[in-house]
Backbone as ProteinMPNN parsed JSONL, in Angstrom:
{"seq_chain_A": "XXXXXXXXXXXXXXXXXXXXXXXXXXXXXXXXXXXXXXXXXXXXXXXXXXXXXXXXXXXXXXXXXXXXXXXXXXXXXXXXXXXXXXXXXXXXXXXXXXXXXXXXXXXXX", "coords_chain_A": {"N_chain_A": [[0.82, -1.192, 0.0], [1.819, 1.08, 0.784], [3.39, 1.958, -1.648], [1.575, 2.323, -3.669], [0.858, 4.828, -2.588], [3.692, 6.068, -2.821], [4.516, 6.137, -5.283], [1.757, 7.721, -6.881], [2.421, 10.178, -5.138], [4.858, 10.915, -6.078], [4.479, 11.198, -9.032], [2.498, 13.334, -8.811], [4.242, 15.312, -7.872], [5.763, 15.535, -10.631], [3.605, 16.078, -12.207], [3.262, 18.646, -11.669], [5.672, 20.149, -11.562], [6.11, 19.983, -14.296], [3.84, 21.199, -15.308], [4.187, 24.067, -16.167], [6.107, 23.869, -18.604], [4.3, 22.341, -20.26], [2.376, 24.442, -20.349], [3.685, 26.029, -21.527], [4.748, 25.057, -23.731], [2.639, 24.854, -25.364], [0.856, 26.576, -25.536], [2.536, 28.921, -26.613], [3.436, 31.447, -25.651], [5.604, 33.483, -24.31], [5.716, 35.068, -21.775], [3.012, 34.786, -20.598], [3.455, 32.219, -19.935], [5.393, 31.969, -18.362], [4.73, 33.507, -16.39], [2.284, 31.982, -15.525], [3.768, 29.846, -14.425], [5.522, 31.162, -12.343], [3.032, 31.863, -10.597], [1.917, 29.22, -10.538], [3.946, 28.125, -8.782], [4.018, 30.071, -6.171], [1.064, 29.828, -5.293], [1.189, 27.201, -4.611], [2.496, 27.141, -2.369], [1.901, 28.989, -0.56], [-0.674, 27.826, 1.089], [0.528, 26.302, 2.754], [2.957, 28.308, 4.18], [1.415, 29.582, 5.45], [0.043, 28.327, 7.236], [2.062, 27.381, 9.479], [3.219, 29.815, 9.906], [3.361, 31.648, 12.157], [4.842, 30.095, 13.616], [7.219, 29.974, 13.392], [10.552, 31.644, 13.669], [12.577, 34.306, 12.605], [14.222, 33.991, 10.692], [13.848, 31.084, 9.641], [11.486, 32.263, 8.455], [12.827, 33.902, 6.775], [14.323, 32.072, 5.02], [12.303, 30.85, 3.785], [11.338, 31.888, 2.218], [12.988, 32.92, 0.564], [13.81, 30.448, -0.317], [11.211, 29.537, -1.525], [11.092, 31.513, -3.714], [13.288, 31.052, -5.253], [11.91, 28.731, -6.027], [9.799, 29.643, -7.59], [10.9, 31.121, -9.768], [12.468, 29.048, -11.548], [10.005, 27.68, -11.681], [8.84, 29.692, -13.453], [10.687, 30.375, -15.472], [11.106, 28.243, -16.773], [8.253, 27.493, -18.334], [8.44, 30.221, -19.457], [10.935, 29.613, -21.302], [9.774, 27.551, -22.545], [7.917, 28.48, -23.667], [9.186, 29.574, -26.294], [10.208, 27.927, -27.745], [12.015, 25.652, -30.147], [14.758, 23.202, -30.052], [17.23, 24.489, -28.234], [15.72, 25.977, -26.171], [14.11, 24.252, -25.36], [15.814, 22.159, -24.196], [16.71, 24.023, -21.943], [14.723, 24.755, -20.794], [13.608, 21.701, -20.082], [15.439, 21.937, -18.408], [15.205, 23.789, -15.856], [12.959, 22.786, -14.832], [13.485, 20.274, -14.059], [15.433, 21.154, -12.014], [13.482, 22.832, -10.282], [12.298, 20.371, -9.355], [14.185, 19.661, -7.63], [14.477, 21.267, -6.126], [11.893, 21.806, -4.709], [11.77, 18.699, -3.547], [13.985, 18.957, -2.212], [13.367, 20.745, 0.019], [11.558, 19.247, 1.198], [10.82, 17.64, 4.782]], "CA_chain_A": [[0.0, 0.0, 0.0], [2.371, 1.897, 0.652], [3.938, 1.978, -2.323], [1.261, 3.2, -4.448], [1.204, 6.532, -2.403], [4.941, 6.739, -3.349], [4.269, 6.192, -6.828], [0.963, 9.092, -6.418], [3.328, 11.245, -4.914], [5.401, 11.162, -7.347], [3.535, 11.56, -10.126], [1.554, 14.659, -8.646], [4.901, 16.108, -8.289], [5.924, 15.736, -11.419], [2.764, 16.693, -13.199], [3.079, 19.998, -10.982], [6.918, 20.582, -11.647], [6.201, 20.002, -15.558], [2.586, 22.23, -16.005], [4.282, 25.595, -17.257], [6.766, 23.583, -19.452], [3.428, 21.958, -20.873], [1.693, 25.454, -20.991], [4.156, 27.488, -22.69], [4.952, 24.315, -25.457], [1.026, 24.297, -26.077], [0.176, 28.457, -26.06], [4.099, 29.704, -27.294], [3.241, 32.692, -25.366], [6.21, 33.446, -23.001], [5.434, 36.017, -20.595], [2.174, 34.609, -19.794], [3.721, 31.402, -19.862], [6.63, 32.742, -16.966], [3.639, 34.099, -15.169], [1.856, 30.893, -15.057], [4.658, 29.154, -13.746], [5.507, 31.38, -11.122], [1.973, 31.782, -9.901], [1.929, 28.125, -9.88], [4.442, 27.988, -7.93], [3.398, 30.435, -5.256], [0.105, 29.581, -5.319], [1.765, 25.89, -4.195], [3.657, 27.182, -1.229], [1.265, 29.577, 0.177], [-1.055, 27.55, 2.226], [1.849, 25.821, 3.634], [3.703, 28.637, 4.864], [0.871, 30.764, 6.452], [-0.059, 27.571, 8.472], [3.053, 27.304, 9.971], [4.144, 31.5, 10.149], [3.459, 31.885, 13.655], [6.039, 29.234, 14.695], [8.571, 30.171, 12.95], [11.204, 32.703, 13.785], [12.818, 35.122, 11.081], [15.119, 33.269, 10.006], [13.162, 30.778, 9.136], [11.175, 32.994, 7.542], [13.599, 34.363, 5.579], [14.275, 31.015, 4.227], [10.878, 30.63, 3.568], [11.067, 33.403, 1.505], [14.167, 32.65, -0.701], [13.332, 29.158, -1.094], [9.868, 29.785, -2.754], [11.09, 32.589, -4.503], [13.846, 30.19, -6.421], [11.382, 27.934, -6.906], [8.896, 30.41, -8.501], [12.044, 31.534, -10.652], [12.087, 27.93, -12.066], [8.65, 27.526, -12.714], [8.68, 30.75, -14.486], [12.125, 29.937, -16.568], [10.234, 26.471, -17.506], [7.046, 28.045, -19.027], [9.004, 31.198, -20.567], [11.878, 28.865, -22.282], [9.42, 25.897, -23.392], [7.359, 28.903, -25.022], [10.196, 30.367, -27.042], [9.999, 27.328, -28.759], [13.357, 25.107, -30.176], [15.414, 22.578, -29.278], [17.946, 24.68, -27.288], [15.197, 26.239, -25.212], [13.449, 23.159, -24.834], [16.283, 21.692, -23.157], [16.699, 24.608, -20.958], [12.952, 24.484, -19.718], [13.998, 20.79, -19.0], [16.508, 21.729, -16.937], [14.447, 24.814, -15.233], [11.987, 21.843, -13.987], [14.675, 19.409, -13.233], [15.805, 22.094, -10.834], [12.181, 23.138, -9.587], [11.866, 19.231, -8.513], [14.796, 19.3, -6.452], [14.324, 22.221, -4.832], [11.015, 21.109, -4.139], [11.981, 18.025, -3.251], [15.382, 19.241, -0.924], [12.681, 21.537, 0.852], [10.733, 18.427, 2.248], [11.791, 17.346, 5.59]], "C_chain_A": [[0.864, 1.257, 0.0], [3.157, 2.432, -0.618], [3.261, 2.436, -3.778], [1.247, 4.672, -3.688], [2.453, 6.83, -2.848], [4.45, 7.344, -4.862], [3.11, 7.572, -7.177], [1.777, 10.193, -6.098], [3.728, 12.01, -5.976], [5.354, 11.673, -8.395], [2.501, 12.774, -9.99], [2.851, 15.214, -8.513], [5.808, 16.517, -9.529], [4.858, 16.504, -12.355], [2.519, 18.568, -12.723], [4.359, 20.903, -11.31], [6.98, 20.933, -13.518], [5.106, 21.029, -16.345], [3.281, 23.491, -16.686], [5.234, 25.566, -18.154], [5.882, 23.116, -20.47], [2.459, 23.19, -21.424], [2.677, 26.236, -22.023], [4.465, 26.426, -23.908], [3.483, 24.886, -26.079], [0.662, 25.914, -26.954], [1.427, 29.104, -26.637], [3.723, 30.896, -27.177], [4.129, 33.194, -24.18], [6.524, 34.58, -22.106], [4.262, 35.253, -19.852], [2.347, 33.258, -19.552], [4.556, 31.288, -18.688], [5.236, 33.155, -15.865], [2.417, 33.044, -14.387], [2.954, 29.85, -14.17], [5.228, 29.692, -12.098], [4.218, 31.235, -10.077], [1.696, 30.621, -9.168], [2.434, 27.766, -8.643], [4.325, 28.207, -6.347], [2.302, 30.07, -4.646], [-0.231, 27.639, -4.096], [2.019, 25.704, -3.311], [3.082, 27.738, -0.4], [0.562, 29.4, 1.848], [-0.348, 26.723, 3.722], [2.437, 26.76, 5.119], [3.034, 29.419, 5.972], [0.062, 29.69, 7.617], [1.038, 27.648, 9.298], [3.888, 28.778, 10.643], [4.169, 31.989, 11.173], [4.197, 31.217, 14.127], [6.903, 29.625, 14.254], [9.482, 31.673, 13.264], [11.668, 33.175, 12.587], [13.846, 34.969, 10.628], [14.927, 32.149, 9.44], [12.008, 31.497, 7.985], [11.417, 33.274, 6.254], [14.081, 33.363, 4.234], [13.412, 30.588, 3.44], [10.888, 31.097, 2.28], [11.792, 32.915, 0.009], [13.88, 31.202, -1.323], [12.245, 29.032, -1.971], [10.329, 30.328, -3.721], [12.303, 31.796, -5.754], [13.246, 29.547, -7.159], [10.348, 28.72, -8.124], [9.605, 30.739, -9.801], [12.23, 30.358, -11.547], [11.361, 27.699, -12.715], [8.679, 28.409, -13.374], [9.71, 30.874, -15.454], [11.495, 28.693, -17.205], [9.449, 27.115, -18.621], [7.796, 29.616, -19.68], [10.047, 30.197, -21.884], [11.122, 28.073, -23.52], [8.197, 26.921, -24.759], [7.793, 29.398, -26.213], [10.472, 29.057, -28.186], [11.595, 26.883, -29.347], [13.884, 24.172, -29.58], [16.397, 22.911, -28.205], [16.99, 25.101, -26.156], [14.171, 24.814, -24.784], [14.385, 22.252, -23.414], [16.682, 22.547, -22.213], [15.305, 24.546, -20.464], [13.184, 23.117, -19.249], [14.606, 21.111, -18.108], [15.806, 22.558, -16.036], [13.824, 23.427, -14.32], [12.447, 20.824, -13.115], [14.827, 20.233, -11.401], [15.22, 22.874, -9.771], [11.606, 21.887, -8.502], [12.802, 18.806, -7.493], [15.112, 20.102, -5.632], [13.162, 22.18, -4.221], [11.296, 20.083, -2.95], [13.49, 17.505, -1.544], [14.466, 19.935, 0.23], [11.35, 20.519, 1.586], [11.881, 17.891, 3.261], [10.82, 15.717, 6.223]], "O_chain_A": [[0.637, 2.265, -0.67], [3.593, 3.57, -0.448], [3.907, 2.796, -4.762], [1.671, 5.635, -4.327], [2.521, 7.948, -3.358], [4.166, 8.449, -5.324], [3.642, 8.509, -7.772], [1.787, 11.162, -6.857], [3.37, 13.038, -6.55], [6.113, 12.57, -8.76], [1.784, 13.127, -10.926], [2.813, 16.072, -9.395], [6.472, 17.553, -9.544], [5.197, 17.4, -13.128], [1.837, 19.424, -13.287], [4.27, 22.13, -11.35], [7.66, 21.834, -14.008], [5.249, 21.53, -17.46], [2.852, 23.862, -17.778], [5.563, 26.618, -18.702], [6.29, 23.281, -21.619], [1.88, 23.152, -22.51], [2.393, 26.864, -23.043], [4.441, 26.887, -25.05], [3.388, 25.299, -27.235], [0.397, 26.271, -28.102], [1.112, 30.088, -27.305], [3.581, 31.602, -28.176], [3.571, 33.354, -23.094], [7.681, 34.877, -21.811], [4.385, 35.042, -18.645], [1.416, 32.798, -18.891], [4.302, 30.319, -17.973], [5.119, 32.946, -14.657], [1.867, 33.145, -13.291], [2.546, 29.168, -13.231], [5.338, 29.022, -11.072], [4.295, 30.656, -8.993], [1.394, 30.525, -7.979], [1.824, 27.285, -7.687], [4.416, 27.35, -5.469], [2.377, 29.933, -3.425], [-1.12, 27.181, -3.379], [2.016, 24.557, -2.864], [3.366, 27.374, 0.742], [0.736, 29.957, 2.932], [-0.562, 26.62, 4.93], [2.468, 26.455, 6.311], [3.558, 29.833, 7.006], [-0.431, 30.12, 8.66], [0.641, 28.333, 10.24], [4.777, 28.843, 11.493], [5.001, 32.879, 11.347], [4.475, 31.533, 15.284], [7.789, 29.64, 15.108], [8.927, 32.747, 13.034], [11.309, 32.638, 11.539], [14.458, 35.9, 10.105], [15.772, 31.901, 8.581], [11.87, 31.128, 6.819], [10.83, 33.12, 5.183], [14.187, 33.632, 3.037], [13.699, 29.965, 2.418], [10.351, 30.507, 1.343], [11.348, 32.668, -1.112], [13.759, 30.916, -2.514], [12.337, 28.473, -3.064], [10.1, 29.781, -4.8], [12.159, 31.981, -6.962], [13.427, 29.424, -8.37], [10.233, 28.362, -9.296], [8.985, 30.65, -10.861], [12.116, 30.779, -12.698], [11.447, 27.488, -13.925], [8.465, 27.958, -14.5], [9.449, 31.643, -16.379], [11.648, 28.478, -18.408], [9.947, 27.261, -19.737], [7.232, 29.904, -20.736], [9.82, 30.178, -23.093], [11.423, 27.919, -24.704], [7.803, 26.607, -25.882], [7.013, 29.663, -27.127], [10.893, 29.27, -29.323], [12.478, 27.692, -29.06], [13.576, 24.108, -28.39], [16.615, 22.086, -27.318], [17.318, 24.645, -25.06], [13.617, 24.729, -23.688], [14.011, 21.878, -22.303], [17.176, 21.898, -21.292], [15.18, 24.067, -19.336], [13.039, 23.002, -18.032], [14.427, 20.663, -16.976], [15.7, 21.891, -15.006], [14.282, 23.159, -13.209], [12.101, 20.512, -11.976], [14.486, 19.955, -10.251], [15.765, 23.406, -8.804], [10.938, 21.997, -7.474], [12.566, 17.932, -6.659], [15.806, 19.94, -4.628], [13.216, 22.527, -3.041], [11.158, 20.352, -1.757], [13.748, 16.664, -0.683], [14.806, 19.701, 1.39], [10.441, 20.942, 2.301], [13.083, 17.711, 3.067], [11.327, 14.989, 7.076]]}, "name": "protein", "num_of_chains": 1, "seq": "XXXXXXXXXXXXXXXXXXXXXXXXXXXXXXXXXXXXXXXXXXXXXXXXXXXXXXXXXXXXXXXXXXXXXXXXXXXXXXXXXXXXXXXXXXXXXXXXXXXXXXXXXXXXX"}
């Protein structure tokens, strides 16, 4: 049993790390493609952090802060690159997402 939640996991964080590499291939519109990606992102991290914002001191915080804010930078390099369209920006929006799932992924404890 356990082992399909991995697999679930998984697979919701990928389909979450890959959405604004999938929007900007589809619409090749890359601003609003960057803007979907960050939003995503935020949008991701939000209810998280404002549960938790009363325990945390400001240094935590601050972490808080920078860590989203890379990741938003990610998602929004994904979905700008993948709309620009090409093989070189294609494989930079891979890597953007690559780098969205392991900062994701470094930021679970």
């Amino acid at each position: 049993m356990g082992l399909i939640f991995y697999i679930i996991e998984y697979t919701l964080i990928v389909i979450f790390a890959s959405a604004p590499l999938f929007y900007g291939w589809f619409t090749k519109r890359p601003w609003e493609s960057a803007l979907f990606g960050v939003f995503l992102t935020i949008f991701l991290y939000i209810p998280g952090f404002l549960e938790v914002l009363h325990l945390l001191g400001l240094q935590k915080i601050l972490d808080s802060i920078v860590y989203g804010g890379a990741s938003a930078l990610f998602g929004g390099g994904a979905g700008y690159m993948a709309a620009r369209g090409g093989l070189r920006h294609y494989i930079g929006a891979v890597t953007f997402v690559l780098l969205w799932a392991i900062i994701l992924l470094s930021g679970i404890n």
